Amino acid sequence: MAAAVREEETQLQEMEEETEASEAVGEEKEMESEDEGEMGPDASDAEGDESSDDEKENQAEIQRLEEQLSINAFDYNCHVDLIKLLRQAGELVKLRRARQKMSELFPLTEEIWLDWLKDEIRMAEEESDREKVYELFEKAAKDYICPEIWLEYAQYSIGGIGSQGGIEKVREIFDRALTAVGLHMTKGAAIWEAYREFENAILGTLQPAPGSVPTPEQQEVLNAQLNRIHTLFRRQLAIPFLDMEITYAEYGEWSDKPIPDSVTQLYKKALQQMEKSKPYEEALLVAEPPKLAEYQTYIDYELKEGDPARIQTIFERAVAENCLVPDMWAKLTQYLDRQLKIKDLVLSSHDRAVRNCPWTVGLWKSYLLALERHGAEHKTVSEIFEKALNAGFIQATDYVHIWQAYLDYLRRRVDFTKESSKELEELRSAFARALDYMKQDVEERFSESGDPSCMIMQNWARVEALHCKNMQKARELWDSIMTKGNAKFANMWLEYYNLERCHGDAQHCRKALHRAVQCTSDYPEHVCEVLLSFERVEGTLEDWDTAVQKTETKLSRVKEQRAKETEKEALLAKQEEEKAEQRRKKKAQKKKAGRAGEKRKAEEEEDDEDEWGDESEQPAKKHRGEGDETMETESGMFSRKAPFQKTSQVPAAQKARAAARPVQQVPHDSSKDHLSVFVSNLPFSLQDPEQKLRDVFQSCGLIEQVRPVYNPQGTFRGYCYVQFESQVFVQEALKLDRKEIDGRPMFVSPCIDKNKNPDFKVFKYSTSLERHKIFISGLPFSCTKEQLEGMFKEHGTVKDIRLVTNRSGKPKGLAYVEFENEAQASHAVLKVDGTVFQNHTLNVAISNPPRRNPSDKPESSRAMGSMMPPQVFGARGRGRTQLSLLPRALHRQSAPESKTENGTLQSRPGEPVQETSATAPPKQMSNADFSRLLMKK
C-alpha cells in the first residue's frame, strides 16, 4: 500500500511539473509577442521619458505616504494607497513590509489578502518559501471566513503533494475548509467540488492498466479511495446548497451502484431546507452591499431554526460584508458566548471584532469578560486592556467604562481573606493609575474627565470599606469626591452616609449628615429628613436639638432663596407677556395697514387692466412680493420703455364674471375655527373654486360650507376656508396638504387666529438635526420619488421621501430621505455623496436644517428683499394719487438674500451672486444730493 501511495505521488508530481512547464512557455511567448510590436526609436524614447516621469511621481507619492504613516499609523486609506503604489512600482520588499504593518493594525479585506497571496506564490521558489506562504494563508484565514481564500489555499497546497506527506496535508486543508465554509449555501459547494476533483485525480492514478489485474493490496487502496469519494458525495448531499440537484445527478452518473435510500432521504431533507432558505439567499443575491437588513432577516430566521453551525455561518457571512458595523460583531460574539462557548472560536471572534471596530468600547469589555471566562492568563488580559486604552475611543465616558471593566477583573482575582497579597496591591495600583489616567490623558484630550460622579473612586472606597475593612482610606476617597464639585448633590452625600452606616460608626454618620445639610442645594428637604430620622434612632437629646436647629435654619434659608427665584421668574414671565402683547398689537396694526393697501391695490388693478393685458397674465403679477410691487410702481411712473397709461377699460369677460359673482364676503365665524381648515396657494384662475374644493375634500367627511375669498372686483384671491361638521374630518383634510390642484400644490393648514396665537407655526418639518434623515441637493428637476427610492433602498429601509418644491409645485432639485435608523442614513451618505445621477453631481449630508430666520416671526413678516423704508399711510390708507416721488437712482433693490439650507447655498436662477455688506450703514444724503439726482432725470 505504501508503494502504491508513493507511486501515486510521483505521477501527480510529474503532472504538476508538465503543467508548470507549459505555463512558463506560454508566458514567455506572450512576452516575446509584446516585445515584437512595431515601435520606432522616437516612440521608444518618448515612452521612456514618460515612464521615467511617472516613476518619479510614484516615488514622491510613496515617500509622502510613508511620512504620513510615520505620523499616524492608524490611517487606513493611507495604508491602502501605499500598497497600491508599491505594487505598481514593483518594489516587492517594501510592498511586503507595508502589508505586514497594515495586517498588524487592521484585518485585511479579501481582495488585499488575495493580491498579497498571489504575489507571494509567484515569488516562492524553494520549499522554505512554500512554508512561509502556508503561514500567510493561515493568517488570512483568521481575519474573515472567506470561501475564496480557503479555495485558493487548498489549490495551492496541491502543488506540494510531491513532498513527504503532501497528500495528507492537502486533505487536512480541504477538511478544515469544509469545516469553516462548507455550509456556505452559495459558495460552499465550490470547496466540495474541488475536494472531489482532487480525490478523483488520485483515483485516476490508482486505476490499473487496461487488461491487468490489480493485486489485493492495490485493490484495497482502490476501494479506500472509492469510499472516500462516496463519503464526500453523501456528506455534500446532506447539506442544503443552491442547485444541489446537479450534485445529486452527478453522483448518480459517477456511482456504479444505485444511490442508497438513506442518502436520498438526507438529500430530500436538505432540499426542503434549501427551499426554505432560498428566499433569503435570493434577497442577498439581488441586494447591494452592505445588505444589513437582508442579513439581519436571515440571521433571525436561522436563530429560530436553531442550528448552531448554520447560525455561525450566516453570522460570519454578515460580518465579512459589514466588518465596520459594531452591532453585528456584538450580536455574533454574544451568541458565541452564550450558546457555543468554544474557547478558541469565542476568543478569535472577539479578537476580530475589536480589530475591525476598535473605537467601540462595548466590544473591548466583552473581550475582557470572555478572556476571564475562559481562564486566559493574567498577562494576556492585561495586554488586551492596554490595547484597548490605545484604541482611540471617541468619548471620555468610554475610558471610564473600560477602566471599570478591568478593575472589576482585578478585584475578582484578589483573595481578601489574606491581609496583604500581590493581587491586592496590583488592584490598588490600578485604581490609582486609573484616576491619574482620567485626570491627565482623558481631560487633556476631551476637556472633561468623563467621570463627573467619580464612579471609579466610589468603587475603590467600597472595596476598601467592604473587603479591606479600611474605613480611613474610604473616607479619604470620599473627601476627595466631594471636593470635585459633588458636595451640592444630595444623592452623593447619601451614598457616603450609607457607606458609613454599613461599615463605619455613628459619629461619622452624624458628621456626614451635618455636612450634607450644610452643602446640599438640590434636595435639602430629603437630607434634613434623613438627619432627623438618624437622630431619632441614634442620637441624644442634645444631638436632636442640634439637628432640629440646623435643619430649620437650612430650610428657612432655602425658602427665602426659592421665594426670590419665584419672584424673578414671575418678573421674567411678565416681561415675556408684555413682549407678546406688543407683538400682537404690531401685527394688528400691520394687518389693518395691509387691508388698506389691498383696497388701494384692487383699485389700481382695475385702472391698470389695459396696460397688463387680459386676465391670464394676472396670476404671475399677483404672486410677486412687496419688493417687486415697488418696482412695478417705479416702472409705471418712470420707465421710458413702458410708460404708465391710465385707462378705465376692463375686458368684457372679466366684467361679466365680476357681475355674476357677489362681491360681499361671507363673514368668517372664528368660533368654528376648530371645525375648519385654511386652504391657500390655489391658482387665481381656478374656475368655480367652491365646487372644486367640495369635490377635493368630500372624501374627508361632511362639509358644512366652503368660503372662497374674492377681492372687491370678484376675482378669486387664491385661498379659502373649508368648514366641516366634525373635528374628526379636519384631521383627514390636513392629510391633503400639498395635493396638486391645476398644477399647483395647495397648502392645507389648521384654521388658527394668529392675533390670538402669534407663535403658531404651520411649518410641519423639523428644523433641528435629524440623524436618521439625509438631505440631497443637486438633483435634476426631472427626478421622481420612485427614482430616489430605487437609489437609496439598497442602503437601508426608506420610510419617507420628500421632494422640495416651490409654491407653484416646480421642483427645486432638493430632497429629504428618511431612513429607519441613524446607521442606515450614515451609510447612505458615505456611499452616495459625490456620485453622478443623470449628469448631476449629488451632494448628500445628514439633515441639519438651519434655524428659522427672524423673518418667519410675526413681528418680522415684512419682506426682507427691499431695503426701502416703510411708507406711512394716512387714516384711509394709500390714496389714489399717493405715488412715490423718489428718483429711480434711489430705488435700488438689495442683493437677493442668499438662502442656506443644509449647508448648501441656493441662489435664484439667472441671478448673479452679489456681495453685500450687512454692517455698512446707508449713506446720509443732503437736500443738494436729492436735487442733483432729480436734475439728472
PDB file of C-alpha atoms in Angstrom, residues 737-738 764-766 770 772-776 784-786 788-790 792-793 796-804 815-821 824-825 828 847:
ATOM      1  CA  ASP A 737     -51.636  69.142   2.319  1.00  0.00           C
ATOM      2  CA  ARG A 738     -49.506  69.652  -0.854  1.00  0.00           C
ATOM      3  CA  LYS A 764     -44.524  70.864   9.950  1.00  0.00           C
ATOM      4  CA  TYR A 765     -40.984  69.721   9.255  1.00  0.00           C
ATOM      5  CA  SER A 766     -38.201  69.597  11.816  1.00  0.00           C
ATOM      6  CA  GLU A 770     -32.128  64.586  12.256  1.00  0.00           C
ATOM      7  CA  HIS A 772     -31.914  59.283  10.569  1.00  0.00           C
ATOM      8  CA  LYS A 773     -32.701  61.609   7.660  1.00  0.00           C
ATOM      9  CA  ILE A 774     -30.463  62.778   4.798  1.00  0.00           C
ATOM     10  CA  PHE A 775     -30.584  65.899   2.630  1.00  0.00           C
ATOM     11  CA  ILE A 776     -29.808  65.666  -1.099  1.00  0.00           C
ATOM     12  CA  THR A 784     -39.025  61.438  -9.125  1.00  0.00           C
ATOM     13  CA  LYS A 785     -39.686  59.784  -5.786  1.00  0.00           C
ATOM     14  CA  GLU A 786     -39.535  56.358  -7.410  1.00  0.00           C
ATOM     15  CA  LEU A 788     -34.857  58.221  -5.334  1.00  0.00           C
ATOM     16  CA  GLU A 789     -36.352  55.181  -3.653  1.00  0.00           C
ATOM     17  CA  GLY A 790     -34.587  52.902  -6.110  1.00  0.00           C
ATOM     18  CA  PHE A 792     -31.449  54.585  -1.630  1.00  0.00           C
ATOM     19  CA  LYS A 793     -33.345  51.403  -0.757  1.00  0.00           C
ATOM     20  CA  GLY A 796     -31.479  50.641   4.223  1.00  0.00           C
ATOM     21  CA  THR A 797     -35.197  50.835   4.843  1.00  0.00           C
ATOM     22  CA  VAL A 798     -36.601  54.036   3.308  1.00  0.00           C
ATOM     23  CA  LYS A 799     -39.504  55.332   5.414  1.00  0.00           C
ATOM     24  CA  ASP A 800     -40.301  58.571   3.581  1.00  0.00           C
ATOM     25  CA  ILE A 801     -39.123  60.717   0.656  1.00  0.00           C
ATOM     26  CA  ARG A 802     -39.919  64.420   0.256  1.00  0.00           C
ATOM     27  CA  LEU A 803     -39.098  66.372  -2.884  1.00  0.00           C
ATOM     28  CA  VAL A 804     -38.781  70.097  -2.147  1.00  0.00           C
ATOM     29  CA  ALA A 815     -34.984  66.218  -1.423  1.00  0.00           C
ATOM     30  CA  TYR A 816     -35.122  64.596   2.018  1.00  0.00           C
ATOM     31  CA  VAL A 817     -34.929  60.827   2.510  1.00  0.00           C
ATOM     32  CA  GLU A 818     -35.842  59.356   5.895  1.00  0.00           C
ATOM     33  CA  PHE A 819     -34.346  56.014   6.948  1.00  0.00           C
ATOM     34  CA  GLU A 820     -35.241  53.612   9.728  1.00  0.00           C
ATOM     35  CA  ASN A 821     -32.190  54.430  11.837  1.00  0.00           C
ATOM     36  CA  GLN A 824     -28.553  53.409   7.515  1.00  0.00           C
ATOM     37  CA  ALA A 825     -28.565  57.172   6.924  1.00  0.00           C
ATOM     38  CA  ALA A 828     -26.181  56.247   2.523  1.00  0.00           C
ATOM     39  CA  SER A 847     -30.288  66.556   7.568  1.00  0.00           C
TER      40      SER A 847
END
